[in-house]
Short mmCIF file of C-alpha atoms in Angstrom, two decimals:
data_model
loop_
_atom_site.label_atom_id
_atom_site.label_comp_id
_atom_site.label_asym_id
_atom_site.label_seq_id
_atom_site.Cartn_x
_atom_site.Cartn_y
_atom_site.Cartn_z
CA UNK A 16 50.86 -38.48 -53.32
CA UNK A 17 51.59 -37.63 -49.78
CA UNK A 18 53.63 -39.33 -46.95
CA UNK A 19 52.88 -40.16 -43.68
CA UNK A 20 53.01 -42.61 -40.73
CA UNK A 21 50.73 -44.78 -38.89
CA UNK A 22 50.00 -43.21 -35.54
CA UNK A 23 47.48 -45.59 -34.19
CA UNK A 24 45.27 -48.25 -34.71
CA UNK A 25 41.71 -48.62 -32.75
CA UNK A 26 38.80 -49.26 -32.87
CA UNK A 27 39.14 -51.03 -36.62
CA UNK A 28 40.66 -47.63 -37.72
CA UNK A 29 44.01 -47.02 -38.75
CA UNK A 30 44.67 -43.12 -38.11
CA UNK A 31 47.61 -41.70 -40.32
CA UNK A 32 49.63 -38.50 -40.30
CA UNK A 33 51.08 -36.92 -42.87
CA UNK A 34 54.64 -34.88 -43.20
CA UNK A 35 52.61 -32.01 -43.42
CA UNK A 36 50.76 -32.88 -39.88
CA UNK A 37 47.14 -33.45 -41.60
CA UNK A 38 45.34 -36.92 -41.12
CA UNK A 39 42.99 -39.29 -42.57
CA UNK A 40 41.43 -42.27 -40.86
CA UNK A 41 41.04 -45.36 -42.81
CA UNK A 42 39.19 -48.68 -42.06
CA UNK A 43 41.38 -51.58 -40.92
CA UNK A 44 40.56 -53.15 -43.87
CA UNK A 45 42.20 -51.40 -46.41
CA UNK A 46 45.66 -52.59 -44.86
CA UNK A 47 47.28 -55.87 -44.64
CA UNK A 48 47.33 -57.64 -41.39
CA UNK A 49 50.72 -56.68 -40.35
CA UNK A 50 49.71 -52.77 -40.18
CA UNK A 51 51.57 -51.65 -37.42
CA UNK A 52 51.72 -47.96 -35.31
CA UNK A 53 54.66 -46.29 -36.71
CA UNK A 54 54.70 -47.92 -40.51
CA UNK A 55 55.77 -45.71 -43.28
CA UNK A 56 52.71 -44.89 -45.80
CA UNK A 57 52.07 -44.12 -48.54
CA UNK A 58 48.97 -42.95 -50.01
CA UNK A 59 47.91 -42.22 -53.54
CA UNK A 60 44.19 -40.90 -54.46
CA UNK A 61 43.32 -42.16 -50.84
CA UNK A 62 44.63 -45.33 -51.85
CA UNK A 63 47.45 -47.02 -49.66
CA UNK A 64 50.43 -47.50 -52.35
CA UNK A 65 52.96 -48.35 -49.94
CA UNK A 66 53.63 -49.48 -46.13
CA UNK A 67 56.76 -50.07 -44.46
CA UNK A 68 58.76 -50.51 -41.18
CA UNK A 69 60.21 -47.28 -39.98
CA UNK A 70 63.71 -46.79 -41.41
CA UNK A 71 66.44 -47.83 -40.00
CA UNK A 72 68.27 -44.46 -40.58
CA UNK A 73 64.92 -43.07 -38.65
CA UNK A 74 65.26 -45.55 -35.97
CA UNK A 75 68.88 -44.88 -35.35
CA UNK A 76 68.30 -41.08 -35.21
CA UNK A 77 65.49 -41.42 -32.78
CA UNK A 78 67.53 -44.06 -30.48
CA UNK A 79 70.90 -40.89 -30.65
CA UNK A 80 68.26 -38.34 -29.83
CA UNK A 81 66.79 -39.82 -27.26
CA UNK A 82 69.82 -41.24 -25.47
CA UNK A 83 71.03 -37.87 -24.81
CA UNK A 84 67.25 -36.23 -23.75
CA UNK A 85 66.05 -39.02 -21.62
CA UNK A 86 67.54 -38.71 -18.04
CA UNK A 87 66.29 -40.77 -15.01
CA UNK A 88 64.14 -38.19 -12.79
CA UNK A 89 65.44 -39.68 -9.74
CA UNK A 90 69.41 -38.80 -10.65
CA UNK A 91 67.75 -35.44 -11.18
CA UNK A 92 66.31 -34.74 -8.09
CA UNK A 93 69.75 -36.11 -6.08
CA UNK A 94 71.64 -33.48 -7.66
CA UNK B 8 63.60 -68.84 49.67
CA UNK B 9 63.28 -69.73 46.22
CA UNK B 10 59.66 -70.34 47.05
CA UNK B 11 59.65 -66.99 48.50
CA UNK B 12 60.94 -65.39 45.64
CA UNK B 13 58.49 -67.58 43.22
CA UNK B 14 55.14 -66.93 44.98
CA UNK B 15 56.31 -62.66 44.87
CA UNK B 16 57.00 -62.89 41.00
CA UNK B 17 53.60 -64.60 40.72
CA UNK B 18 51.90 -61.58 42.90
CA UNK B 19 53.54 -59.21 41.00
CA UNK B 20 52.97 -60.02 37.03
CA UNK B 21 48.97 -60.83 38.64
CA UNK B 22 49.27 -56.75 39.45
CA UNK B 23 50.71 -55.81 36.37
CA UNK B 24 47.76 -57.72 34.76
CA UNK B 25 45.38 -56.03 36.91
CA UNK B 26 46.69 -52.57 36.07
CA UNK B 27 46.17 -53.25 32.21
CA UNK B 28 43.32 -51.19 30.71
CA UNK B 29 40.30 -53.72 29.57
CA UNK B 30 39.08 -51.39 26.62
CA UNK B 31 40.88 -49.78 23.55
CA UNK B 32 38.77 -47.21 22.12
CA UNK B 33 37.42 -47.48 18.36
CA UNK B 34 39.23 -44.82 16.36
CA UNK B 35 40.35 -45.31 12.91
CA UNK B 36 41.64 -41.37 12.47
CA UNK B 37 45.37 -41.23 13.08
CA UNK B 38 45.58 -37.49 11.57
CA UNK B 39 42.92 -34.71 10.67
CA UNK B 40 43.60 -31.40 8.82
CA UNK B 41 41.67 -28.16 9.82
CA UNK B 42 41.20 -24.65 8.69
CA UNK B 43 41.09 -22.33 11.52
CA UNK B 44 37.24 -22.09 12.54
CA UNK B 45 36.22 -25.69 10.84
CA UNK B 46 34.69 -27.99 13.17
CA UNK B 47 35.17 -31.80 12.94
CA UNK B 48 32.67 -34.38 14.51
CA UNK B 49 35.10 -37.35 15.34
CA UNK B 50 33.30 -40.51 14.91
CA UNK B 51 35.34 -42.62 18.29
CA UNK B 52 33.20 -45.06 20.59
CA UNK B 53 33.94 -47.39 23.39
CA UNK B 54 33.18 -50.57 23.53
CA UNK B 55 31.13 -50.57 26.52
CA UNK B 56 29.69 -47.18 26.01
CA UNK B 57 31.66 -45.64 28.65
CA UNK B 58 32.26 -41.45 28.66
CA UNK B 59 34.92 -40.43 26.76
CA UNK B 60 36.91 -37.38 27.68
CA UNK B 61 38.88 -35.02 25.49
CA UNK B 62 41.62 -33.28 25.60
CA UNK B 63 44.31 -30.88 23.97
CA UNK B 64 47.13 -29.79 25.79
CA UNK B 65 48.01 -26.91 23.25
CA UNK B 66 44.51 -26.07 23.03
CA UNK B 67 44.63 -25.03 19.47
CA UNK B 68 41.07 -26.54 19.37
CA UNK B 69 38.42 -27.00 21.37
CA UNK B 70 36.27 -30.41 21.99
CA UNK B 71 32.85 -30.71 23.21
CA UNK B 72 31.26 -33.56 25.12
CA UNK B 73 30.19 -35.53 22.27
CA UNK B 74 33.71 -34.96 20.32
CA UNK B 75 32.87 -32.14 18.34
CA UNK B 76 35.92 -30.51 17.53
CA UNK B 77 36.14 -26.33 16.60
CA UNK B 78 40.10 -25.76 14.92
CA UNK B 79 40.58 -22.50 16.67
CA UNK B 80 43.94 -21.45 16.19
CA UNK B 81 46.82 -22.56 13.58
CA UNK B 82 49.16 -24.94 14.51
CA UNK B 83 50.01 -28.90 14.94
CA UNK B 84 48.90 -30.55 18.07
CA UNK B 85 47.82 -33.51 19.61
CA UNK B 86 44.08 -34.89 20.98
CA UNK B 87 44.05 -37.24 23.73
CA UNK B 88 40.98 -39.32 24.48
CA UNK B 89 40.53 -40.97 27.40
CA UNK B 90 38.01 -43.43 29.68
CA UNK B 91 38.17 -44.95 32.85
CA UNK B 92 40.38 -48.23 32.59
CA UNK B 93 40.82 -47.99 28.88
CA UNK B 94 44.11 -47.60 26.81
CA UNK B 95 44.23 -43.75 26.09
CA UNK B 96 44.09 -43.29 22.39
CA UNK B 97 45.80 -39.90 20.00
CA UNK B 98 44.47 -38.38 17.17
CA UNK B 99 47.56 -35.72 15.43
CA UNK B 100 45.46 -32.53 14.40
CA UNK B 101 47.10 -29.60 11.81
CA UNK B 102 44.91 -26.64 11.68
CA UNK B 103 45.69 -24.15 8.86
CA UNK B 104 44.90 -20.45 8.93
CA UNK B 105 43.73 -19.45 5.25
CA UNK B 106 45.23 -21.69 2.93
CA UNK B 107 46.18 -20.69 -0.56
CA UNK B 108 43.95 -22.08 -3.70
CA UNK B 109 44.60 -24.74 -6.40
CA UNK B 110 43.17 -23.76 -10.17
CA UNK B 111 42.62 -27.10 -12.18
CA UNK B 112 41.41 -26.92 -15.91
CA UNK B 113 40.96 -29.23 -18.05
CA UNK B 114 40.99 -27.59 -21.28
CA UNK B 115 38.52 -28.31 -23.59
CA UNK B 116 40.86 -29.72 -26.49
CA UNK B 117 38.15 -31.69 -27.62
CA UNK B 118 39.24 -35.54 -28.28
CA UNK B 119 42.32 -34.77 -27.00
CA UNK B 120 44.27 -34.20 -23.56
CA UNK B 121 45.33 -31.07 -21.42
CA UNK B 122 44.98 -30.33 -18.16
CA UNK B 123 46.82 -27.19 -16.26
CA UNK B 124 46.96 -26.59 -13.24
CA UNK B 125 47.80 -23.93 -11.26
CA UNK B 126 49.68 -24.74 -7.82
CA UNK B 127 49.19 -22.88 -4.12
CA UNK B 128 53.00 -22.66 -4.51
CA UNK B 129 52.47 -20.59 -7.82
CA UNK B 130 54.34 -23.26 -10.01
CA UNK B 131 52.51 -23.92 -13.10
CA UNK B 132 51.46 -27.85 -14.00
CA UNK B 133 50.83 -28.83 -17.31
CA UNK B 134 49.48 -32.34 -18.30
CA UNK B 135 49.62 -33.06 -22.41
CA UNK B 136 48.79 -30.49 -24.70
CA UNK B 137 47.51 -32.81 -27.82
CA UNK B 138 45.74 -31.80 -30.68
CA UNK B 139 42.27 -33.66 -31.82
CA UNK B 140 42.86 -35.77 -34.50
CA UNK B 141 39.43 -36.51 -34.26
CA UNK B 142 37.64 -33.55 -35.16
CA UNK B 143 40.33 -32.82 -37.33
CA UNK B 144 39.48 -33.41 -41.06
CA UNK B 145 42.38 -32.24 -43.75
CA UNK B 146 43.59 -29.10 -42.83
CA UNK B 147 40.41 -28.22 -40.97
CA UNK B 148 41.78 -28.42 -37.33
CA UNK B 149 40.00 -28.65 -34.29
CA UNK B 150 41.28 -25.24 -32.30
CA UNK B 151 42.98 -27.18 -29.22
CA UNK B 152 46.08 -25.25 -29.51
CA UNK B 153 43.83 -21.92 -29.12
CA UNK B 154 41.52 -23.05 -26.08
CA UNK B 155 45.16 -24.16 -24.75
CA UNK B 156 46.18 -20.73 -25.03
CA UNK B 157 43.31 -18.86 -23.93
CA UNK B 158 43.83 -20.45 -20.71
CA UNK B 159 47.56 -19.67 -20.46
CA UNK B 160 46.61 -15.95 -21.36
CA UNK B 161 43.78 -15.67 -18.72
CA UNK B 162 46.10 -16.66 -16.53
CA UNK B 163 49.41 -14.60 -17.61
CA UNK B 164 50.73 -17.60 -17.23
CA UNK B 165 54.68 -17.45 -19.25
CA UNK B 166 56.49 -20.41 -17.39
CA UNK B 167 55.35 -23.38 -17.24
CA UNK B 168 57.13 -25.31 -14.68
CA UNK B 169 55.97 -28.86 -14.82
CA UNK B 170 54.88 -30.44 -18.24
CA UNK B 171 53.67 -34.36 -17.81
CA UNK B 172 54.14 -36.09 -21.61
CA UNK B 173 51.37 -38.83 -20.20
CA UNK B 174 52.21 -41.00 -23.68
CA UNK B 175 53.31 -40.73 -27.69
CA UNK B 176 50.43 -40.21 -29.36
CA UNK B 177 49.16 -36.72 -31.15
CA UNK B 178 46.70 -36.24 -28.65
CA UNK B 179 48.46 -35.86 -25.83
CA UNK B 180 51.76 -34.25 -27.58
CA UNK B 181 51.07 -32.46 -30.57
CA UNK B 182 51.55 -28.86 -29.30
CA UNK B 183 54.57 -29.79 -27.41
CA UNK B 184 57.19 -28.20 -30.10
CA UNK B 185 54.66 -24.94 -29.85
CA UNK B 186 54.37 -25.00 -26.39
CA UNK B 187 58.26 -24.72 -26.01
CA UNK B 188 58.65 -22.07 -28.63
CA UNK B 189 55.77 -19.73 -26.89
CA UNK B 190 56.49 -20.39 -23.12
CA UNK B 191 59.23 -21.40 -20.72
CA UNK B 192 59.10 -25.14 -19.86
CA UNK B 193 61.35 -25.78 -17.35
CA UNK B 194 60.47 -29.47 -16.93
CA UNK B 195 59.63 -32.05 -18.99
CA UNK B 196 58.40 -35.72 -18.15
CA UNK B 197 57.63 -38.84 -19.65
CA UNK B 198 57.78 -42.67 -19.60
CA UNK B 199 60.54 -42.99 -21.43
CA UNK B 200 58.43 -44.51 -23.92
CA UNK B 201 60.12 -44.16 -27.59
CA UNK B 202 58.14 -44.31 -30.89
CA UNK B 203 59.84 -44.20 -34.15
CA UNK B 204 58.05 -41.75 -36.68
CA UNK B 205 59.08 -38.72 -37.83
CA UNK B 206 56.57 -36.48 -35.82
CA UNK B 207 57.73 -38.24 -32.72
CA UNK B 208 61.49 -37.04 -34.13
CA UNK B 209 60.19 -33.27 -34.36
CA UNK B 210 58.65 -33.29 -31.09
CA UNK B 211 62.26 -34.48 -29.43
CA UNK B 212 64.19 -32.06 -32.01
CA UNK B 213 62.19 -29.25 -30.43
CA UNK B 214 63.01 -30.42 -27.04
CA UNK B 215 66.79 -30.65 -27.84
CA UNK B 216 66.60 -27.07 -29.25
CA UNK B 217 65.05 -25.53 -26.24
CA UNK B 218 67.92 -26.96 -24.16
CA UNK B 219 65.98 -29.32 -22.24
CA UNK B 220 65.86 -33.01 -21.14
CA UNK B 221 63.20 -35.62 -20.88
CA UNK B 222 62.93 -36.71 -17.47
CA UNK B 223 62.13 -40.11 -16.80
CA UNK B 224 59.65 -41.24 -14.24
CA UNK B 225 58.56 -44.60 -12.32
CA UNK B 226 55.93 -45.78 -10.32
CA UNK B 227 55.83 -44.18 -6.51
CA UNK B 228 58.20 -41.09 -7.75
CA UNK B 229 57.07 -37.83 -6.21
CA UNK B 230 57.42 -35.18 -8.74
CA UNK B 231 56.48 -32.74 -6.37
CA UNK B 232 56.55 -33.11 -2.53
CA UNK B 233 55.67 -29.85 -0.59
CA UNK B 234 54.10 -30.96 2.72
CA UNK B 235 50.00 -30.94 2.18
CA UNK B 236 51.28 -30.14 -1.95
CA UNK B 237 52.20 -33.79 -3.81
CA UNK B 238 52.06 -34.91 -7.08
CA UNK B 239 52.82 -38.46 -7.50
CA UNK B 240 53.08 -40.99 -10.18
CA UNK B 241 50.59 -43.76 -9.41
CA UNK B 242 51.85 -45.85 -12.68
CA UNK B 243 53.94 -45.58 -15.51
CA UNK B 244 56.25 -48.14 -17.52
CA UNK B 245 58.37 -48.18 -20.73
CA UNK B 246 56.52 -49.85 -23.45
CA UNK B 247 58.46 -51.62 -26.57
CA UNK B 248 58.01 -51.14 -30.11
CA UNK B 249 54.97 -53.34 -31.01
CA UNK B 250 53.44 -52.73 -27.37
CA UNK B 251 50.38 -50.65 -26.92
CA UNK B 252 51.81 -46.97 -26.52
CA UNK B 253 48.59 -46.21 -24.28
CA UNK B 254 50.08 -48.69 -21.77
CA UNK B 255 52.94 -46.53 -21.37
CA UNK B 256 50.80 -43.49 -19.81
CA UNK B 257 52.12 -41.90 -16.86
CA UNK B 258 49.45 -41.32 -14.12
CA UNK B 259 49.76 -39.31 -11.89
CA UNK B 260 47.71 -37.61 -8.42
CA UNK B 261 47.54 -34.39 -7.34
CA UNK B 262 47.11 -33.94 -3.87
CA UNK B 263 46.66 -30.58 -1.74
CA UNK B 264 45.96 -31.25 1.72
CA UNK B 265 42.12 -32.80 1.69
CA UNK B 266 41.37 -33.00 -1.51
CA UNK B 267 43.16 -34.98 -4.67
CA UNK B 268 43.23 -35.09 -8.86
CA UNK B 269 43.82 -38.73 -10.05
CA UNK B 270 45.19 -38.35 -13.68
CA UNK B 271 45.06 -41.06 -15.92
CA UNK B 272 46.47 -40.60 -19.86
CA UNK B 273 44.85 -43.14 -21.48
CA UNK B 274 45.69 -45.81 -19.52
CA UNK B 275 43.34 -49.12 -18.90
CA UNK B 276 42.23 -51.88 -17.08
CA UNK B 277 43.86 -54.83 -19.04
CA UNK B 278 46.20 -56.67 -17.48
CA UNK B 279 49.49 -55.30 -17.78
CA UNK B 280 48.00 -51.80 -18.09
CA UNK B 281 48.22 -48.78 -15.67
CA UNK B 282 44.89 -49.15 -13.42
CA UNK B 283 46.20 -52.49 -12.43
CA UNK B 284 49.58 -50.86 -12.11
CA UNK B 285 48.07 -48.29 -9.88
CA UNK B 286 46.44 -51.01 -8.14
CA UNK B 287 49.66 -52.57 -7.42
CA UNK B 288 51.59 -50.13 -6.40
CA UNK B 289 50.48 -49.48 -2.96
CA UNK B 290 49.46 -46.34 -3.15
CA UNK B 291 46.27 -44.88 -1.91
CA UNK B 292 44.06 -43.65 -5.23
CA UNK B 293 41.36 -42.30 -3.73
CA UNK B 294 40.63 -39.25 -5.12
CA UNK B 295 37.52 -36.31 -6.16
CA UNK B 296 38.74 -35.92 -9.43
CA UNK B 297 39.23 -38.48 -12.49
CA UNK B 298 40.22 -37.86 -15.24
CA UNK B 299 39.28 -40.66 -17.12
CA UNK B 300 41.38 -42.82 -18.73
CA UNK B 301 41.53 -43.09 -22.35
CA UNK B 302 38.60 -40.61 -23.44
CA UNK B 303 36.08 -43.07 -21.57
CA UNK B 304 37.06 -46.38 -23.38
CA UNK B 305 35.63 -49.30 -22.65
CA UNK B 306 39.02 -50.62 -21.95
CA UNK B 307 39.42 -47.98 -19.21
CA UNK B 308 37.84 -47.40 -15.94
CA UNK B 309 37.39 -50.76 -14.24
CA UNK B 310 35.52 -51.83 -11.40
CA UNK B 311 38.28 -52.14 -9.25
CA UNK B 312 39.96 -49.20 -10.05
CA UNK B 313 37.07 -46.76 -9.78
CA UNK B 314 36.23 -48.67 -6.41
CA UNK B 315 40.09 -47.47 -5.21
CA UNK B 316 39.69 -43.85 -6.63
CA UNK B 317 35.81 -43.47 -5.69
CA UNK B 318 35.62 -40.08 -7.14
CA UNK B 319 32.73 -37.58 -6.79
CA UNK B 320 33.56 -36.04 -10.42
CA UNK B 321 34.79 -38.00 -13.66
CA UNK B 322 36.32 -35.40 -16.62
CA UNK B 323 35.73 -37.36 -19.89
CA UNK B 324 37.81 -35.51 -22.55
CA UNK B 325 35.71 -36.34 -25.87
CA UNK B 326 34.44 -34.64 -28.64
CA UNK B 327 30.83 -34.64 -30.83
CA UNK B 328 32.69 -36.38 -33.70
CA UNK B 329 34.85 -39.92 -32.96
CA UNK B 330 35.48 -42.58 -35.28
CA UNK B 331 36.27 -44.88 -31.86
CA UNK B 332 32.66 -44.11 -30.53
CA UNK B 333 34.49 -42.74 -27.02
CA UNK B 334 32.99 -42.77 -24.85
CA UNK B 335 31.85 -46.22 -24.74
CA UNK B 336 28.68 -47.28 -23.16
CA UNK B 337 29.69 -50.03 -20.59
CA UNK B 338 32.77 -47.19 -19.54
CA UNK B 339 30.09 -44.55 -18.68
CA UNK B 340 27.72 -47.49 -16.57
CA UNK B 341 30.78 -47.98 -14.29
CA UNK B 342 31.13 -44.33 -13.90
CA UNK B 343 27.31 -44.43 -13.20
CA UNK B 344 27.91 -47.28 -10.50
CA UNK B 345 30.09 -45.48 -8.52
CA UNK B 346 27.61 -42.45 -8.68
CA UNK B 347 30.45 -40.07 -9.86
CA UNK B 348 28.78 -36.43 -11.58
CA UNK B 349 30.19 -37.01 -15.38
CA UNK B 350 31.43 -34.41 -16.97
CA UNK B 351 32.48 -34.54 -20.73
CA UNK B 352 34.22 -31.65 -22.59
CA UNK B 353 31.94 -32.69 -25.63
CA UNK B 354 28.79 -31.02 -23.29
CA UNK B 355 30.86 -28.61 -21.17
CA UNK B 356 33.69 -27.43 -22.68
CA UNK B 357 36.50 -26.22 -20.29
CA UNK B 358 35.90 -27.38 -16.52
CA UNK B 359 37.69 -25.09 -14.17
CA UNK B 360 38.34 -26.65 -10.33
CA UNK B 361 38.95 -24.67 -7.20
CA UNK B 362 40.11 -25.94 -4.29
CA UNK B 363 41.95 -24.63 -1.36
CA UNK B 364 42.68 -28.33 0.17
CA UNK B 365 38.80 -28.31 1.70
CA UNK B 366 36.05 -27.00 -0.26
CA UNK B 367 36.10 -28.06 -3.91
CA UNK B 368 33.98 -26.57 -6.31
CA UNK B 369 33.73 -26.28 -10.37
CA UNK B 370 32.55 -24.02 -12.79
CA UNK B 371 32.01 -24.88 -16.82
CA UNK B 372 32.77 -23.09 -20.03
CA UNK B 373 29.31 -24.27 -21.35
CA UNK B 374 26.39 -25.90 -20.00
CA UNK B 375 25.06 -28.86 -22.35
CA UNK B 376 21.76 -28.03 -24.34
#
């Protein structure tokens, strides 16, 4: 079983990346319609066993993180 | 006397008519940049075919009968061109004794992005550093990280001064939390763009630990701004959760003196995406160099766009093994159109530009079989 997340979807192909920073690239099809970049997945014998939004937990992390590295270039370059 | 006075205001504005020039020259040149011993044919006419004279006070340069100009000495001055009874018309002229040279690869990373750059004010620009997720099958990866570094070896290159996150996805940031462990990044720059996955998490973790910030950029921002040396975001926006991340991409172009880089991401032609952006925005695109957008898309590269940029080279970063068939067919046509030499890492591996702001030239890693 291995973990992952759904970095993008083109082409009619669904590209995911696992924890461990491999991929696999599956056909559209094998997902439901509301496949969406950034889903949680699970696969199991290259079968998708489970797909869901990204945590809330993650999100909130990621939204912390980001509010302290993200500064506006132009405040930069005034200093 | 009020007649008097009448009839002399009369005779006078009828001189000051008189004493108008009849002719303004045709010049469309406001400013030319020289290196000392270039010469310059200027392309001015009048409009009755009378003889034009030249002339520079400074003489820095000298201008023959027909407007051939030879930059002899460094320096700014100022051309005058004149005819009988015609408005006197300027032309600013910068001539430039030995200029330094620009290095511009775009590392062959396969279906992926990187492209460094090394400045004429020895500052080191980096733009993604992504990993091909294409060619990549299990734990079999495609060796972008080591054609990345071969680079930065060959050209002892330990600080990297600018580094351009064009967008979110692997391959354009993968190597980002290697980069920063290996190197000194002193800069870092994105959209402000956020995805919500847990590589995305890593790659800001990394950041955090190395001390650094994200800086954000908009349209028309001038991340560098050194005289002939400017690199300048052409397009860029924050995209939201469910938007396309490729819509985010920061473009960017590279100018140094005469000759310019235009550097897309992936970014497309859609409506709402960043050639229409870039369209938008004012700013002059033309350029010798594309990179194309979006690893030759058929979402990428429209008419319009290519007809602002009008480049004599197009860098296609692909590989021999896609599951999106990139690049596309109708994206390479346009290319075709516009009569730009295509070259595609797939065929040529690393392409390596020189220019020192005049001549422009390229040499390749490979040549295609």
């Amino acid at each position: 079983m291995k973990k992952g997340f759904v970095e993008m979807i083109e082409n009619n192909s669904v590209i995911v990346i696992y924890d461990d920073r491999t991929k696999d690239v599956f056909p559209m099809d094998v997902f439901p319609e509301n496949v969406k970049i950034d889903m949680q997945v699970t696969v199991e014998n290259g079968q998708i066993i489970e797909l869901l939004p990204p945590s809330d937990a993650l999100k909130k992390e990621i939204d912390e993180l980001t509010s302290k590295l993200f500064v506006s270039f132009k405040d930069r370059k005034k200093k | 006397m009020k007649k008097i006075i009448f009839i002399c205001m009369i005779m006078m504005g009828l001189l000051l008519v008189g004493c108008q020039p009849k002719y303004e020259i045709n010049s469309k040149i406001e400013q030319i940049i020289l290196r000392v011993g270039d010469t310059y044919q200027l392309n001015v006419t009048h409009p009755i075919g009378e003889d034009l004279t030249y002339r520079d006070p400074k003489q820095l340069v000298s201008i023959s009968k027909l407007g051939l100009i030879t930059a002899n000495a460094p320096g700014e001055t100022t051309i005058y061109i004149e005819a009988a009874n015609t408005k006197r018309t300027s032309i600013a002229i910068e001539v430039i004794l030995d200029p330094s040279s620009m290095r511009v690869y775009f590392v062959d990373v396969g279906q992926a992005d990187c492209m460094i750059a090394i400045l004429p004010n020895e500052e080191v620009l980096m733009i993604d550093c992504g990993l091909d997720y294409e060619s990549t099958m299990g734990d079999e990866k495609y060796p972008s990280w080591a054609h990345i570094e071969e680079i930065l070896t060959r050209e002892n290159i330990q600080v990297i001064d600018h580094l351009i996150i064009t967008h979110n996805h692997s391959d354009h940031y993968y190597y980002v939390p290697e980069l920063i462990a290996s190197y000194e990044v002193k800069h870092i720059y994105s959209s402000g763009s956020v995805r919500y996955n847990s590589q995305y998490l890593m790659i800001m973790r990394s950041i955090e630990y190395a001390g650094l910030t994200v800086e954000v950029l908009e349209t028309g921002d001038f991340i560098i701004d050194e005289g002939p040396l400017t690199l300048q975001v052409v397009a860029t926006q924050v995209v939201e959760e469910d938007e396309d991340i490729n819509y985010s991409s920061v473009m960017t172009k590279l100018t140094y003196y005469n000759r310019s880089f235009m550097l897309t991401g992936d970014a497309g032609s859609d409506p709402g995406d960043g050639e229409p952006i870039a369209l938008a925005s004012g700013i002059d695109l033309n350029s010798d160099v594309l990179k194309v957008g979006h690893h030759g898309s058929m979402y990428a590269s429209g008419t319009s766009f290519l007809q602002a940029v009008t480049p004599l080279f197009a860098i296609i970063t692909t590989a021999q093994v896609t599951s999106t068939g990139h690049p596309h067919n109708s994206a390479l046509d346009r290319l075709a159109s516009i009569e730009a030499t295509i070259l595609q890492s797939k065929d040529y591996g690393t392409v390596l530009f020189t220019t020192d702001g005049f001549d422009l030239s390229y040499t390749t890693e490979k040549v295609p079989s």
